[in-house]
Amino acid sequence: MYADSVIAAQRRQLILETVHRDGAVSIRALAELLDTSAVTIRRDLDYLDSIGRLTRSHGGAVSGQPLRESPWSEKVGQAAEAKAAIGRAAAELVGEGDVVVIGPGTTTAELARALAGRAGLTVFTNSLLVADILVDSPGNEVVVTGGTLRAGIRALVGDGTTRMLRGLHADFTFLSGNGIDPEFGVSTPNLTVAESDRAMAAAGHQVVALLDHTKFGERAAIQTLAPSSIDRLITDHASPLEATAALSAAGIAVTVVP
């Protein structure tokens, strides 16, 4: 086991040296260079991205730090009352015996808080915050995905997450994000987070976006959910009316909580 960890560390160092030298590199090129599988390279890139050593791109990686992702410690106190109200409204959609998928974020954590007193639910989540809130809710079955820990958002992401969700058919998927735009949809600065969120969305019969007013007008680099992929948006009364109207016109059921 120790030898395996040394080999992995050496391989990842070579990946970093290659990416920093060339600026960008593909999974295929790295697999050929290091004489290993694409699956192993993808896992290494996900890990290096999760600790901020490079930025994952479609089919490979690029040099440099990822676009800034607000850490949990910054987000936890922002718009706290609005997030709590959004979480309570989202919980009203969930019926007895439902299977739900809950993504990472401080707003989705408020949904978990509102569901903690329920029983008979099956909850799939990659969020450590959600799992911690529901740990004292014995009436519900909680399944935590695998994946690579992304400490800044207190969540598991990557291949381990997407593999577990493959083939799952849930009643609802609840997701948040770094920004929402009527034309671009929900977005995030990180490719691996976006891929995990998309896998969660694919598992849900209905996809519900939970975003407070501070997320409107923000467009991060990577689209998580196109407007056409969102069934319902729950936000608060401080969100811009023009934007919520545009999202409603796009066919999204918009709920504005007081």
CSV table of N, CA and C in Angstrom, one decimal, residues 3 9 28 35-36 39 44-45 50 69 78 82 89 105 150 169 178 183-184 195 203 209 211 250 253:
chain,number,residue,atom,x,y,z
A,3,ALA,N,3.9,1.5,-1.2
A,3,ALA,CA,4.5,1.6,-2.5
A,3,ALA,C,3.5,2.2,-3.5
A,9,ALA,N,2.0,9.3,-6.1
A,9,ALA,CA,2.5,10.7,-5.8
A,9,ALA,C,3.5,11.0,-6.9
A,28,ARG,N,-5.6,11.6,-22.9
A,28,ARG,CA,-4.9,10.6,-23.8
A,28,ARG,C,-3.4,10.8,-23.9
A,35,ASP,N,2.2,5.7,-19.5
A,35,ASP,CA,1.9,4.3,-19.7
A,35,ASP,C,0.9,3.7,-18.7
A,36,THR,N,-0.2,4.4,-18.6
A,36,THR,CA,-1.2,4.0,-17.7
A,36,THR,C,-2.6,4.2,-18.3
A,39,VAL,N,-8.5,6.0,-17.2
A,39,VAL,CA,-9.3,6.1,-15.9
A,39,VAL,C,-8.4,6.5,-14.8
A,44,ASP,N,-6.4,11.0,-11.2
A,44,ASP,CA,-5.3,11.9,-10.8
A,44,ASP,C,-5.7,13.3,-11.0
A,45,LEU,N,-6.2,13.6,-12.2
A,45,LEU,CA,-6.6,15.0,-12.5
A,45,LEU,C,-7.7,15.5,-11.6
A,50,SER,N,-9.0,19.0,-7.2
A,50,SER,CA,-9.6,19.2,-5.9
A,50,SER,C,-8.8,19.9,-4.9
A,69,GLU,N,-13.6,29.8,-6.1
A,69,GLU,CA,-14.8,29.2,-5.6
A,69,GLU,C,-14.9,29.6,-4.1
A,78,GLN,N,-24.0,34.1,4.6
A,78,GLN,CA,-24.6,35.0,3.6
A,78,GLN,C,-26.1,34.7,3.4
A,82,ALA,N,-32.8,34.0,4.0
A,82,ALA,CA,-33.4,33.7,2.7
A,82,ALA,C,-33.1,32.2,2.4
A,89,ALA,N,-39.3,25.8,1.8
A,89,ALA,CA,-40.2,25.7,0.7
A,89,ALA,C,-39.9,24.5,-0.1
A,105,GLY,N,-23.9,22.6,-0.8
A,105,GLY,CA,-24.2,24.0,-0.7
A,105,GLY,C,-24.8,24.4,0.6
A,150,ARG,N,-13.8,17.6,-1.9
A,150,ARG,CA,-13.5,19.0,-2.3
A,150,ARG,C,-13.8,19.8,-1.0
A,169,HIS,N,-32.9,6.5,-10.1
A,169,HIS,CA,-34.1,7.2,-10.5
A,169,HIS,C,-34.8,7.8,-9.2
A,178,ASN,N,-23.1,28.5,-8.0
A,178,ASN,CA,-22.4,29.7,-7.7
A,178,ASN,C,-23.1,30.9,-8.4
A,183,GLU,N,-30.1,33.2,-19.4
A,183,GLU,CA,-29.7,32.6,-20.7
A,183,GLU,C,-28.7,31.4,-20.4
A,184,PHE,N,-27.9,31.5,-19.4
A,184,PHE,CA,-26.8,30.5,-19.2
A,184,PHE,C,-27.3,29.4,-18.3
A,195,GLU,N,-19.6,18.4,-13.3
A,195,GLU,CA,-19.9,17.0,-13.8
A,195,GLU,C,-20.7,16.2,-12.7
A,203,ALA,N,-30.2,12.0,-12.4
A,203,ALA,CA,-30.9,11.0,-11.6
A,203,ALA,C,-32.3,11.4,-11.1
A,209,ALA,N,-33.7,23.9,-8.6
A,209,ALA,CA,-32.6,24.7,-8.3
A,209,ALA,C,-32.9,25.6,-7.1
A,211,LEU,N,-31.6,28.8,-5.2
A,211,LEU,CA,-30.6,29.9,-5.3
A,211,LEU,C,-31.2,31.1,-4.7
A,250,ALA,N,-39.0,30.9,-19.7
A,250,ALA,CA,-38.3,29.8,-20.3
A,250,ALA,C,-38.9,28.4,-19.9
A,253,ALA,N,-40.8,26.6,-13.5
A,253,ALA,CA,-41.8,27.0,-12.4
A,253,ALA,C,-41.0,27.7,-11.3
